[in-house]
Coordinates of C-alpha atoms in Angstrom, one line a residue:
Chain S
M263 CA 0.0 0.0 0.0
T264 CA 1.3 3.4 -0.9
T265 CA 2.1 5.8 2.0
A266 CA 0.9 9.3 1.8
L267 CA 1.5 12.4 3.9
F268 CA -1.6 14.1 5.3
R269 CA -2.4 17.2 7.2
T270 CA -5.6 18.0 9.1
C271 CA -7.5 21.1 8.1
P272 CA -8.0 23.2 11.3
D273 CA -11.3 24.7 9.9
T274 CA -13.0 21.6 8.7
G275 CA -11.3 18.6 10.1
F276 CA -10.7 17.2 6.6
K277 CA -7.6 15.1 6.3
I278 CA -5.8 16.4 3.2
D279 CA -3.2 14.5 1.2
L280 CA -0.3 17.0 0.9
K281 CA 0.1 16.1 -2.8
V282 CA -3.6 16.9 -3.4
D283 CA -3.2 20.1 -1.5
K284 CA -0.6 21.3 -3.9
L285 CA -2.4 20.1 -7.0
I286 CA -5.6 21.8 -6.0
K287 CA -3.8 25.0 -5.3
W288 CA -1.9 25.0 -8.6
N289 CA -4.9 24.1 -10.7
A290 CA -7.1 26.7 -9.0
V291 CA -4.5 29.5 -9.3
T292 CA -3.8 28.8 -12.9
A293 CA -7.5 28.8 -13.6
I294 CA -7.9 32.2 -12.1
V295 CA -4.9 33.6 -14.1
F296 CA -6.6 32.4 -17.3
L297 CA -9.9 33.9 -16.2
M298 CA -8.1 37.2 -16.0
V299 CA -6.6 36.8 -19.5
G300 CA -9.9 35.6 -21.0
G301 CA -11.7 38.4 -19.2
V302 CA -9.5 41.1 -20.7
F303 CA -10.2 39.7 -24.2
G304 CA -13.9 39.6 -23.3
L305 CA -13.9 43.3 -22.4
G306 CA -12.3 44.0 -25.8
V307 CA -15.1 42.2 -27.5
A308 CA -17.8 43.9 -25.4
M309 CA -16.3 47.3 -26.1
T310 CA -16.2 46.6 -29.8
R311 CA -19.8 45.5 -29.9
W312 CA -20.8 48.7 -28.1
P313 CA -21.6 50.7 -31.3
A314 CA -20.6 54.1 -29.9
V315 CA -17.2 52.8 -28.8
H316 CA -16.3 50.2 -31.4
L317 CA -12.9 49.8 -29.8
L318 CA -11.0 47.2 -31.9
P319 CA -10.3 46.9 -35.6
A320 CA -11.9 43.9 -37.3
D321 CA -8.8 41.6 -37.2
W322 CA -8.2 42.3 -33.5
F323 CA -11.9 41.8 -32.8
Y324 CA -11.9 38.3 -34.2
L325 CA -8.5 37.5 -32.5
A326 CA -10.0 38.7 -29.1
L327 CA -13.2 36.8 -29.7
T328 CA -11.2 33.6 -30.3
A329 CA -9.0 34.1 -27.3
H330 CA -11.9 35.0 -25.1
G331 CA -13.8 31.8 -26.0
V332 CA -10.8 29.5 -25.6
D333 CA -9.6 31.0 -22.3
V334 CA -12.8 31.3 -20.5
L335 CA -15.0 28.6 -21.9
L336 CA -12.3 26.0 -21.8
V337 CA -9.1 26.9 -19.9
W338 CA -10.4 28.7 -16.8
L339 CA -13.3 26.3 -16.3
I340 CA -11.5 23.1 -16.9
F341 CA -8.5 24.0 -14.7
F342 CA -10.9 24.9 -11.9
E343 CA -12.8 21.6 -12.5
M344 CA -9.5 19.7 -12.1
A345 CA -9.1 21.3 -8.7
L346 CA -12.7 20.3 -7.9
L347 CA -12.3 16.7 -9.0
Y348 CA -9.3 16.3 -6.7
F349 CA -11.2 18.0 -3.9
C350 CA -14.3 15.9 -4.3
S351 CA -12.4 12.6 -4.5
A352 CA -9.4 12.7 -2.3
I353 CA -10.5 15.2 0.3
L354 CA -14.2 14.4 0.6
L355 CA -13.5 10.6 0.6
N356 CA -10.7 11.0 3.2
S357 CA -8.3 9.3 0.8
R358 CA -4.9 9.6 -0.8
L359 CA -4.8 10.6 -4.5
A360 CA -4.3 7.9 -7.1
A361 CA -1.2 8.5 -9.2
P362 CA -0.2 12.0 -8.2
K363 CA 2.6 12.0 -10.8
V364 CA 0.0 11.5 -13.5
A365 CA -1.9 14.4 -12.0
W366 CA 1.1 16.6 -12.4
V367 CA 1.4 15.5 -16.0
Q368 CA -2.3 16.5 -16.3
Y369 CA -1.4 19.9 -15.0
G370 CA 1.7 20.3 -17.2
M371 CA 0.0 19.2 -20.4
M372 CA -3.0 21.5 -19.8
L373 CA -0.8 24.4 -19.1
V374 CA 1.5 23.9 -22.1
G375 CA -1.5 23.2 -24.3
A376 CA -3.2 26.4 -23.2
L377 CA -0.1 28.4 -23.7
I378 CA 0.5 27.0 -27.2
T379 CA -3.0 27.8 -28.3
N380 CA -2.9 31.3 -26.8
V381 CA 0.4 32.0 -28.6
A382 CA -1.1 30.7 -31.9
I383 CA -4.1 33.0 -31.5
L384 CA -1.9 36.0 -30.6
Q385 CA 0.2 35.4 -33.7
G386 CA -2.9 36.5 -35.6
D387 CA -3.3 33.6 -38.1
S388 CA -5.7 31.5 -35.9
S389 CA -8.7 33.9 -35.5
V390 CA -11.1 31.0 -36.2
M391 CA -13.1 31.6 -33.0
F392 CA -13.7 28.9 -30.4
T393 CA -15.7 26.7 -32.9
S394 CA -13.0 26.8 -35.5
Y395 CA -15.4 25.6 -38.2
V396 CA -13.8 24.1 -41.2
P397 CA -13.0 25.2 -43.9
M398 CA -11.5 28.1 -41.8
K399 CA -8.0 27.0 -41.1
A400 CA -6.0 27.9 -38.1
A401 CA -2.2 27.4 -37.5
P402 CA -1.5 23.7 -36.5
A403 CA -0.4 25.0 -33.1
F404 CA -3.9 26.1 -32.4
Y405 CA -5.3 22.6 -32.7
L406 CA -2.2 21.0 -31.1
G407 CA -2.5 23.1 -28.0
I408 CA -6.2 22.2 -27.6
I409 CA -5.4 18.5 -28.1
L410 CA -2.6 18.6 -25.5
F411 CA -5.0 20.5 -23.1
A412 CA -7.7 17.9 -23.6
V413 CA -5.4 14.9 -23.1
G414 CA -4.2 16.5 -19.9
A415 CA -7.8 16.9 -18.7
L416 CA -8.5 13.3 -19.6
M417 CA -5.6 12.3 -17.4
G418 CA -7.2 14.3 -14.6
C419 CA -10.4 12.4 -15.1
F420 CA -8.6 9.1 -14.8
V421 CA -6.9 10.2 -11.7
F422 CA -10.3 11.1 -10.2
L423 CA -11.7 7.6 -11.2
G424 CA -8.6 5.9 -9.8
T425 CA -9.0 7.8 -6.5
L426 CA -12.7 6.7 -6.2
Y427 CA -11.4 3.1 -6.8
I428 CA -8.7 3.2 -4.2
A429 CA -10.9 5.0 -1.6
K430 CA -13.4 2.2 -1.9
K431 CA -10.7 -0.4 -1.8
E432 CA -9.0 1.1 1.2
K433 CA -12.4 1.7 2.9
T434 CA -11.8 5.3 3.6
Y435 CA -15.6 5.9 3.5
E436 CA -18.7 3.9 4.2
G437 CA -21.6 3.2 1.9
S438 CA -22.2 5.3 -1.2
I439 CA -20.0 8.2 -2.2
P440 CA -21.3 11.6 -1.0
L441 CA -23.7 13.5 -3.4
V442 CA -21.1 16.2 -4.1
T443 CA -18.6 13.6 -5.2
F444 CA -21.4 11.9 -7.3
G445 CA -21.9 15.3 -9.0
A446 CA -18.2 15.5 -9.7
L447 CA -18.3 12.0 -11.1
T448 CA -21.1 13.1 -13.4
A449 CA -18.9 16.0 -14.6
C450 CA -16.0 13.6 -15.1
I451 CA -18.1 11.2 -17.2
I452 CA -19.3 14.0 -19.4
A453 CA -15.8 15.2 -19.7
I454 CA -14.6 11.8 -20.9
F455 CA -17.2 11.8 -23.6
T456 CA -16.4 15.4 -24.5
I457 CA -12.6 14.8 -24.8
G458 CA -13.1 11.6 -26.8
A459 CA -15.2 13.4 -29.3
G460 CA -12.7 16.3 -29.4
A461 CA -9.9 13.8 -30.2
V462 CA -12.0 12.2 -33.0
I463 CA -12.4 15.6 -34.8
L464 CA -9.5 17.7 -33.7
I465 CA -6.7 15.2 -34.6
P466 CA -7.8 14.9 -38.2
T467 CA -8.3 18.7 -38.3
L468 CA -4.7 19.2 -37.0
L469 CA -3.5 16.8 -39.8
W470 CA -5.6 18.8 -42.3
S471 CA -4.0 22.1 -41.1
M472 CA -0.7 20.5 -41.8
D473 CA -1.8 19.4 -45.3
F474 CA -1.7 15.7 -44.5
I475 CA -5.4 15.5 -45.2
N476 CA -7.1 17.2 -48.1
Y477 CA -10.7 17.6 -47.0
I478 CA -12.9 17.5 -43.9
D479 CA -16.6 17.6 -44.4
P480 CA -17.9 20.7 -42.8
L481 CA -21.2 19.1 -41.6
I482 CA -19.5 16.1 -40.1
Y483 CA -17.0 18.4 -38.4
K484 CA -19.9 20.4 -37.0
V485 CA -21.7 17.4 -35.7
I486 CA -18.7 15.9 -33.9
W487 CA -17.2 19.2 -32.8
W488 CA -20.3 20.1 -30.9
A489 CA -20.0 16.9 -28.9
L490 CA -16.9 18.7 -27.7
G491 CA -18.0 22.3 -27.7
H492 CA -21.4 21.9 -26.1
A493 CA -20.8 18.9 -24.0
S494 CA -17.8 20.6 -22.4
Q495 CA -20.3 23.2 -21.1
Q496 CA -22.4 20.4 -19.7
V497 CA -19.3 19.4 -17.7
N498 CA -19.6 22.9 -16.2
V499 CA -23.2 22.5 -15.4
A500 CA -22.7 19.2 -13.5
A501 CA -19.6 20.7 -11.7
H502 CA -21.4 23.9 -10.6
I503 CA -24.4 22.1 -9.4
S504 CA -22.1 20.0 -7.3
V505 CA -20.6 23.2 -6.0
W506 CA -24.2 24.5 -5.1
Y507 CA -24.7 21.3 -3.0
A508 CA -21.3 21.7 -1.5
I509 CA -21.9 25.3 -0.5
A510 CA -25.3 24.5 1.0
A511 CA -23.7 21.8 3.1
I512 CA -20.6 23.9 4.1
L513 CA -22.5 27.0 5.1
F514 CA -25.7 25.5 6.5
G515 CA -24.9 21.9 7.2
A516 CA -27.7 21.2 4.6
K517 CA -28.4 17.8 3.3
P518 CA -30.3 17.2 0.1
L519 CA -34.1 16.9 0.5
S520 CA -33.8 13.4 -1.0
E521 CA -30.4 12.0 -1.7
K522 CA -32.0 9.4 -4.0
V523 CA -33.9 12.0 -6.1
S524 CA -30.8 14.3 -6.4
R525 CA -28.6 11.3 -7.4
T526 CA -31.2 10.2 -10.0
A527 CA -31.2 13.7 -11.4
F528 CA -27.4 13.5 -11.9
F529 CA -27.9 10.1 -13.4
L530 CA -30.3 11.7 -16.0
Y531 CA -27.5 14.1 -16.8
I532 CA -25.1 11.2 -17.4
L533 CA -27.5 9.6 -19.8
F534 CA -29.0 12.6 -21.7
L535 CA -27.3 16.0 -21.0
Q536 CA -24.7 15.6 -23.8
L537 CA -27.5 15.2 -26.4
A538 CA -28.2 19.0 -26.1
S539 CA -25.3 19.5 -28.5
A540 CA -27.8 18.9 -31.3
H541 CA -29.4 22.3 -30.8
H542 CA -26.4 23.8 -32.7
L543 CA -27.5 21.8 -35.7
L544 CA -31.2 22.7 -35.7
V545 CA -31.2 24.8 -38.8
D546 CA -28.7 22.7 -40.7
P547 CA -30.1 20.9 -43.8
G548 CA -29.2 17.3 -44.2
L549 CA -30.1 16.2 -40.7
S550 CA -33.6 14.7 -40.2
S551 CA -36.2 16.2 -37.9
E552 CA -36.3 12.9 -36.0
Y553 CA -32.6 13.3 -35.2
K554 CA -32.9 16.9 -34.2
I555 CA -36.1 16.5 -32.2
F556 CA -35.1 13.3 -30.4
N557 CA -31.8 14.8 -29.3
T558 CA -32.9 18.3 -28.4
S559 CA -36.5 17.8 -27.2
Y560 CA -37.4 14.3 -26.2
A561 CA -34.2 13.2 -24.6
L562 CA -33.0 16.6 -23.5
Y563 CA -36.2 17.2 -21.6
L564 CA -35.1 14.5 -19.2
A565 CA -32.0 16.4 -18.5
V566 CA -34.1 19.6 -18.1
L567 CA -36.2 17.7 -15.6
A568 CA -32.9 16.9 -13.8
S569 CA -31.9 20.6 -13.7
M570 CA -35.3 21.5 -12.3
I571 CA -34.9 18.9 -9.6
H572 CA -31.6 20.4 -8.6
G573 CA -33.1 23.9 -8.8
L574 CA -35.7 22.7 -6.3
T575 CA -33.6 20.6 -4.0
V576 CA -30.6 23.0 -3.4
P577 CA -32.7 25.9 -2.0
G578 CA -35.0 23.3 -0.4
A579 CA -32.0 21.8 1.4
I580 CA -31.0 25.3 2.6
E581 CA -34.6 26.0 3.7
A582 CA -34.8 22.7 5.6
A583 CA -31.5 23.4 7.4
Q584 CA -32.5 27.0 8.2
R585 CA -35.9 25.9 9.6
K586 CA -34.2 23.4 11.8
K587 CA -32.2 26.3 13.3
G588 CA -35.5 28.1 14.1
Y589 CA -36.0 30.4 11.1
N590 CA -39.7 29.3 10.8
K591 CA -41.6 32.6 10.5
G592 CA -43.7 32.8 7.3
L593 CA -42.5 31.5 4.0
F594 CA -39.2 33.3 3.7
E595 CA -37.6 34.0 7.0
W596 CA -35.1 31.3 6.2
L597 CA -34.1 33.2 3.1
R598 CA -34.1 36.7 4.7
K599 CA -31.9 35.5 7.5
A600 CA -29.4 33.8 5.1
P601 CA -25.9 35.3 5.1
W602 CA -26.3 37.7 2.2
G603 CA -23.1 39.5 3.2
N604 CA -21.1 36.3 2.8
P605 CA -19.8 36.0 -0.8
V606 CA -19.9 32.2 -0.6
F607 CA -23.7 32.3 -0.1
S608 CA -24.6 35.3 -2.2
G609 CA -22.5 34.1 -5.2
M610 CA -24.0 30.7 -5.0
F611 CA -27.6 31.9 -4.6
L612 CA -27.3 34.4 -7.4
S613 CA -25.8 31.7 -9.6
L614 CA -28.6 29.3 -8.8
N615 CA -31.3 31.8 -9.7
M616 CA -29.8 33.4 -12.7
F617 CA -28.7 30.0 -14.1
G618 CA -32.4 28.9 -13.9
F619 CA -34.1 32.1 -15.0
L620 CA -31.7 33.2 -17.7
G621 CA -29.6 30.2 -18.9
G622 CA -32.1 27.5 -18.2
I623 CA -35.3 28.9 -19.6
S624 CA -33.6 30.4 -22.7
G625 CA -31.8 27.0 -23.3
V626 CA -35.1 25.1 -23.5
M627 CA -36.6 27.7 -25.9
M628 CA -33.5 27.5 -28.1
G629 CA -33.6 23.7 -28.0
T630 CA -37.0 23.6 -29.6
E631 CA -36.6 23.0 -33.3
Q632 CA -39.3 25.4 -34.5
L633 CA -38.4 28.3 -32.1
N634 CA -34.7 28.0 -32.7
I635 CA -35.0 29.6 -36.1
I636 CA -36.0 32.9 -34.4
I637 CA -32.7 33.4 -32.8
H638 CA -30.2 31.0 -34.5
N639 CA -26.8 32.5 -34.8
T640 CA -27.9 35.8 -33.3
I641 CA -26.3 37.4 -30.3
Y642 CA -29.1 35.7 -28.3
V643 CA -26.9 32.6 -28.3
P644 CA -24.0 34.2 -26.4
G645 CA -26.7 35.8 -24.2
H646 CA -27.9 32.3 -23.3
F647 CA -24.5 30.9 -22.5
H648 CA -23.5 33.9 -20.5
G649 CA -26.6 33.0 -18.5
T650 CA -25.3 29.4 -18.0
V651 CA -21.5 29.5 -18.1
V652 CA -20.8 32.9 -16.6
V653 CA -23.6 33.7 -14.1
G654 CA -24.1 30.0 -13.6
T655 CA -20.7 28.3 -13.5
T656 CA -18.2 31.1 -13.2
L657 CA -20.1 32.8 -10.4
A658 CA -20.6 29.5 -8.6
F659 CA -16.8 28.8 -8.9
M660 CA -16.1 32.3 -7.6
A661 CA -18.4 31.7 -4.6
F662 CA -16.7 28.4 -3.9
S663 CA -13.2 30.1 -4.2
Y664 CA -14.2 32.4 -1.3
W665 CA -14.4 29.3 0.9
L666 CA -11.7 27.1 -0.8
V667 CA -8.8 29.6 -1.0
P668 CA -8.9 30.8 2.7
T669 CA -9.4 27.2 3.8
L670 CA -6.7 25.6 1.8
W671 CA -4.1 28.4 2.3
Q672 CA -5.2 29.1 5.8
R673 CA -5.2 32.8 5.2
E674 CA -7.9 35.5 5.6
L675 CA -9.4 37.4 2.7
V676 CA -7.4 40.6 2.1
F677 CA -10.4 42.8 1.5
P678 CA -13.4 41.2 3.2
K679 CA -15.7 44.2 2.9
L680 CA -15.1 44.4 -0.8
A681 CA -15.7 40.7 -1.1
K682 CA -19.3 41.2 0.2
W683 CA -20.1 43.3 -2.9
Q684 CA -18.2 41.3 -5.5
P685 CA -20.8 38.7 -6.3
Y686 CA -23.5 41.4 -6.8
L687 CA -21.3 43.4 -9.1
F688 CA -20.1 40.5 -11.2
G689 CA -23.4 38.5 -11.0
L690 CA -25.8 41.3 -11.7
G691 CA -23.5 42.9 -14.3
M692 CA -23.2 39.7 -16.2
G693 CA -26.9 38.9 -15.6
M694 CA -27.7 42.2 -17.4
V695 CA -25.2 41.3 -20.2
S696 CA -27.0 38.1 -20.7
V697 CA -30.5 39.7 -20.8
L698 CA -29.4 42.5 -23.1
M699 CA -27.7 40.2 -25.6
M700 CA -30.8 38.0 -25.6
G701 CA -32.9 41.1 -26.2
A702 CA -30.7 42.3 -29.1
G703 CA -30.6 38.8 -30.5
T704 CA -34.4 38.7 -30.5
L705 CA -34.3 41.8 -32.7
G706 CA -32.0 39.9 -35.1
V707 CA -28.5 41.3 -34.2
P708 CA -26.1 38.6 -35.3
R709 CA -23.4 37.1 -33.1
R710 CA -19.7 37.4 -34.0
L711 CA -20.4 40.6 -36.0
W712 CA -17.7 43.3 -35.9
D713 CA -19.9 46.2 -37.1
M714 CA -23.6 46.0 -36.6
S715 CA -24.1 49.3 -38.4
Y716 CA -22.8 47.7 -41.7
S717 CA -21.2 51.0 -42.5
D718 CA -19.0 49.7 -45.3
A719 CA -21.3 46.9 -46.5
A720 CA -22.5 46.8 -50.1
M721 CA -25.9 45.8 -48.9
P722 CA -26.5 47.6 -45.6
Y723 CA -29.2 46.7 -43.1
E724 CA -30.5 48.9 -40.4
F725 CA -31.4 47.3 -37.0
P726 CA -34.0 49.0 -34.8
A727 CA -32.7 51.7 -32.5
A728 CA -33.6 49.5 -29.5
A729 CA -31.0 47.0 -30.7
F730 CA -28.3 49.7 -30.7
L731 CA -29.4 50.8 -27.2
M732 CA -29.2 47.3 -25.9
M733 CA -25.7 46.7 -27.4
G734 CA -24.6 49.9 -25.8
L735 CA -26.0 49.0 -22.4
N736 CA -24.4 45.6 -22.9
G737 CA -21.1 47.3 -23.0
V738 CA -21.9 49.3 -19.8
F739 CA -22.8 46.2 -17.8
A740 CA -19.8 44.3 -19.2
L741 CA -17.7 47.1 -17.6
V742 CA -19.6 46.7 -14.3
A743 CA -19.1 42.9 -14.4
G744 CA -15.4 43.5 -15.3
V745 CA -15.0 45.5 -12.1
G746 CA -16.5 42.6 -10.2
A747 CA -14.1 40.2 -12.0
I748 CA -11.1 42.4 -11.2
I749 CA -12.1 42.5 -7.5
F750 CA -12.4 38.7 -7.4
I751 CA -8.9 38.2 -9.0
V752 CA -7.3 40.8 -6.6
Q753 CA -9.0 39.1 -3.7
M754 CA -7.7 35.7 -4.7
V755 CA -4.2 36.7 -5.6
G756 CA -4.0 39.0 -2.7
T757 CA -5.2 36.4 -0.2
V758 CA -2.8 33.8 -1.5
M759 CA 0.2 36.2 -1.5
W760 CA -0.5 38.6 1.4
G761 CA -3.5 37.3 3.3
K762 CA -3.1 37.2 7.1
K763 CA -2.3 33.7 8.3
K764 CA -5.2 32.1 10.2
V765 CA -2.9 30.0 12.4
P766 CA 0.7 30.9 13.5
A767 CA 2.2 27.7 12.1
A768 CA 0.9 25.0 9.9
A769 CA 0.2 21.7 11.6
A770 CA 3.0 19.3 11.2
P771 CA 2.3 16.7 8.5
E772 CA 1.7 13.2 9.6
T773 CA 2.3 9.9 7.9
A774 CA -0.6 7.7 7.4
A775 CA -1.0 4.7 5.2
A776 CA -4.7 4.4 5.7
P777 CA -5.9 7.5 7.6
A778 CA -8.4 7.0 10.2
A779 CA -11.6 9.0 9.9
P780 CA -10.9 12.4 11.5
A781 CA -13.3 14.5 13.6
R782 CA -14.9 16.7 11.1
T783 CA -17.1 19.7 11.8
P784 CA -20.9 19.1 11.2
E785 CA -20.7 21.2 8.0
A786 CA -17.7 19.2 6.7
S787 CA -19.6 16.0 7.6
A788 CA -22.6 17.2 5.7
V789 CA -20.7 17.7 2.5
S790 CA -18.7 14.4 2.8
S791 CA -21.4 11.9 3.7
Y792 CA -24.5 10.2 2.3
G793 CA -28.0 11.1 3.5
S794 CA -31.0 13.2 3.2
A795 CA -32.5 16.1 5.2
G796 CA -35.4 14.0 6.4
T797 CA -38.1 16.5 5.6
M798 CA -40.0 17.8 2.6
E799 CA -41.5 20.7 4.5
V800 CA -40.0 23.5 2.5
P801 CA -43.0 25.8 1.5
G802 CA -40.9 28.8 0.6
T803 CA -38.9 26.8 -1.9
F804 CA -42.1 25.4 -3.5
V805 CA -43.4 29.0 -3.9
L806 CA -40.1 30.0 -5.5
A807 CA -40.4 26.9 -7.8
L808 CA -43.9 27.9 -8.8
I809 CA -42.7 31.4 -9.7
F810 CA -40.0 29.8 -11.8
L811 CA -42.5 27.4 -13.6
V812 CA -44.9 30.2 -14.4
T813 CA -42.1 32.4 -15.8
F814 CA -40.8 29.4 -17.8
M815 CA -44.3 28.7 -19.3
L816 CA -44.9 32.3 -20.1
Y817 CA -41.6 32.8 -21.8
Y818 CA -41.9 29.6 -23.8
F819 CA -45.4 30.4 -25.1
V820 CA -44.5 34.1 -25.8
N821 CA -41.9 32.8 -28.2
W822 CA -44.4 30.6 -30.0
K823 CA -46.5 33.7 -30.4
Y824 CA -43.4 35.6 -31.6
L825 CA -42.6 32.8 -34.1
S826 CA -46.1 33.1 -35.6
S827 CA -45.5 36.8 -36.2
V828 CA -42.0 36.5 -37.8
W829 CA -42.8 33.5 -39.9
G830 CA -44.7 35.1 -42.8
L831 CA -45.3 32.0 -44.8
S832 CA -49.0 31.4 -44.1
Chain Q
M131 CA -39.0 11.0 3.8
S132 CA -35.6 10.0 5.0
D133 CA -33.3 7.7 3.2
Q134 CA -30.3 8.1 5.5
N135 CA -27.6 5.6 4.9
T136 CA -29.3 3.4 2.4
G137 CA -25.9 2.5 1.1
A138 CA -26.2 -1.0 2.4
Q139 CA -22.9 -2.2 1.0
A140 CA -20.7 -1.0 3.9
S141 CA -23.0 0.7 6.4
P142 CA -24.1 -1.3 9.4
E143 CA -27.7 0.1 8.9
G144 CA -27.9 -1.8 5.7
G145 CA -27.4 -5.1 7.5
G146 CA -28.0 -8.1 5.3
E147 CA -30.7 -6.5 3.1
P148 CA -30.2 -6.8 -0.6
I149 CA -28.9 -3.7 -2.3
P150 CA -31.5 -2.2 -4.7
V151 CA -30.6 -2.5 -8.4
M152 CA -30.7 1.3 -8.9
Q153 CA -28.3 1.9 -6.1
R154 CA -25.9 -0.8 -7.4
I155 CA -25.9 1.0 -10.8
L156 CA -25.3 4.4 -9.2
D157 CA -22.5 3.0 -7.0
N158 CA -20.6 1.6 -10.0
P159 CA -18.6 4.5 -11.5
F160 CA -17.3 2.4 -14.3
L161 CA -20.7 1.3 -15.5
L162 CA -21.8 4.9 -15.3
V163 CA -18.8 5.9 -17.5
F164 CA -19.8 3.2 -20.0
L165 CA -23.4 4.5 -20.1
G166 CA -22.4 8.1 -20.2
V167 CA -20.1 7.6 -23.1
T168 CA -22.1 5.0 -25.1
I169 CA -25.6 6.7 -25.1
P170 CA -24.5 10.1 -26.5
S171 CA -22.0 8.4 -28.9
V172 CA -24.8 6.4 -30.4
F173 CA -27.8 8.8 -30.3
Y174 CA -25.9 12.0 -31.1
I175 CA -22.6 11.3 -32.9
L176 CA -23.2 8.0 -34.8
W177 CA -26.8 8.8 -35.8
G178 CA -25.7 12.3 -36.9
V179 CA -22.7 11.2 -38.9
M180 CA -24.7 8.4 -40.5
E181 CA -27.3 11.0 -41.6
V182 CA -24.7 13.3 -43.0
L183 CA -23.0 10.4 -44.9
A184 CA -26.4 9.4 -46.3
I185 CA -26.8 12.8 -48.0
P186 CA -26.5 12.2 -51.8
N187 CA -23.8 14.0 -53.6
A188 CA -24.9 16.9 -55.9
P189 CA -25.1 15.7 -59.5

């Protein structure tokens, strides 16, 4: 049996393999660095799409758009998810990490891959955007970097699975794995599918960019690429929902309303969530309606059901825990008395609500074959995924970082008062960006368009004044969110570098072949064990869920009405 | 509705009761990997690629 060195976290009682400790720190810090890089490019994009500012020339706009997509949609999120996978396996299961050397290879390959792709983009001949649709050809280094990055991530997934195996074999936990770890397993499985699909299409594309292959069919490329491009965002969804459950447990000692139901919802993700990739193909000729409708509506609705279950059970778990503590007045005392000044909670709760109301509802609308035509390839699409990946995933990861970084580094936040405001600035700023992009997209403004005024076009088109107003406001709120992002990065970097030490000296490491179960705090026990809240009496949550369902139905049917007015064929 | 520690495999509460089929599926990460990779590969990728390949060439 391999011997590992552990330390005991003074805040939580978690026993932490020192190798895991370092790996989580390096992956998380690298993620935040790439969030900063990708965020700067994103501001460049938003300032260019603000018609009155129109900051970047066309070639720089497409370069920035490509770098923004790669760095935030892929690099920031997957580095952070590697940290999460190690946390959810080794730390929550009280285990050593399987193959730490392989985990360092994961880190190295992802870092080198991300750097190679970034350099290729900055050289200016790979402005093919995140989707890199053929026949647009980037430099070989662009594809090579992404392949290296993906293979590194795949290694991280295998280390995670290996850790689950050895934890079970060495009996470091009893019964089933905790729900948060199960959610991370869901993310890991979707990631394996995603990376496999990416290899199937990007390796031939690399060879094509090197002139070893003459031709790649654009539609086949598109079908397979979206198994990478969209399913990678489903990795994020599974990961950030795990983070919601983790935060509910860490802050409130909350257990899911029903462990079985939540686990089944993750199981539905494993089976069906990846099929949503087909909504990118809904207007492509050549694919049958049976294929499109089965993948986006029939099967995907099972994954939507799963999301609604999580959307109900996470606040439900918090309500149940708060009511146990005596916050029983009326429907919402549990929510009013929640720690709104704690960025861990406020970030998570904003993420949960905005993911549902902005990203979730719009995603179902877009996934309907008939409705998709209203907004396909308009800026509505980035509006939707800023509602999922930014205010959903990124905000959830930021919230988790406010707990993870001070806990792992054992340092206090450098600017705690500023931290209280950060989730509101970033979350509400980005929430408005999402709404405004969806609004402009509904008026027909295309995505990825350098100049919406078509000032030098042979056949100009004039959008309504409201579309220009919304794109201007989009720029304003992008700046607000940018301030929020800068505060977050300063907090994290500052805390790691200069944060006040929580304890005078770190506890001495101890050697343990098979660590005994340590005394964990009730909150740490809640996040790392199996079990339910034992109650379904959460009336406030059911009222919130009804508000969501009514909004959902209204928005869905309003779009059918809108379709009837724009589809002038009858 | 409480289902505390229904993980009968190792918990003493489970005693000698048989483990439900669904729980056995959910407790097997490698089976879940198989399902999570196979189902979208068949329904999304293979089906989609077959449809694209079946498109007749323009004359």
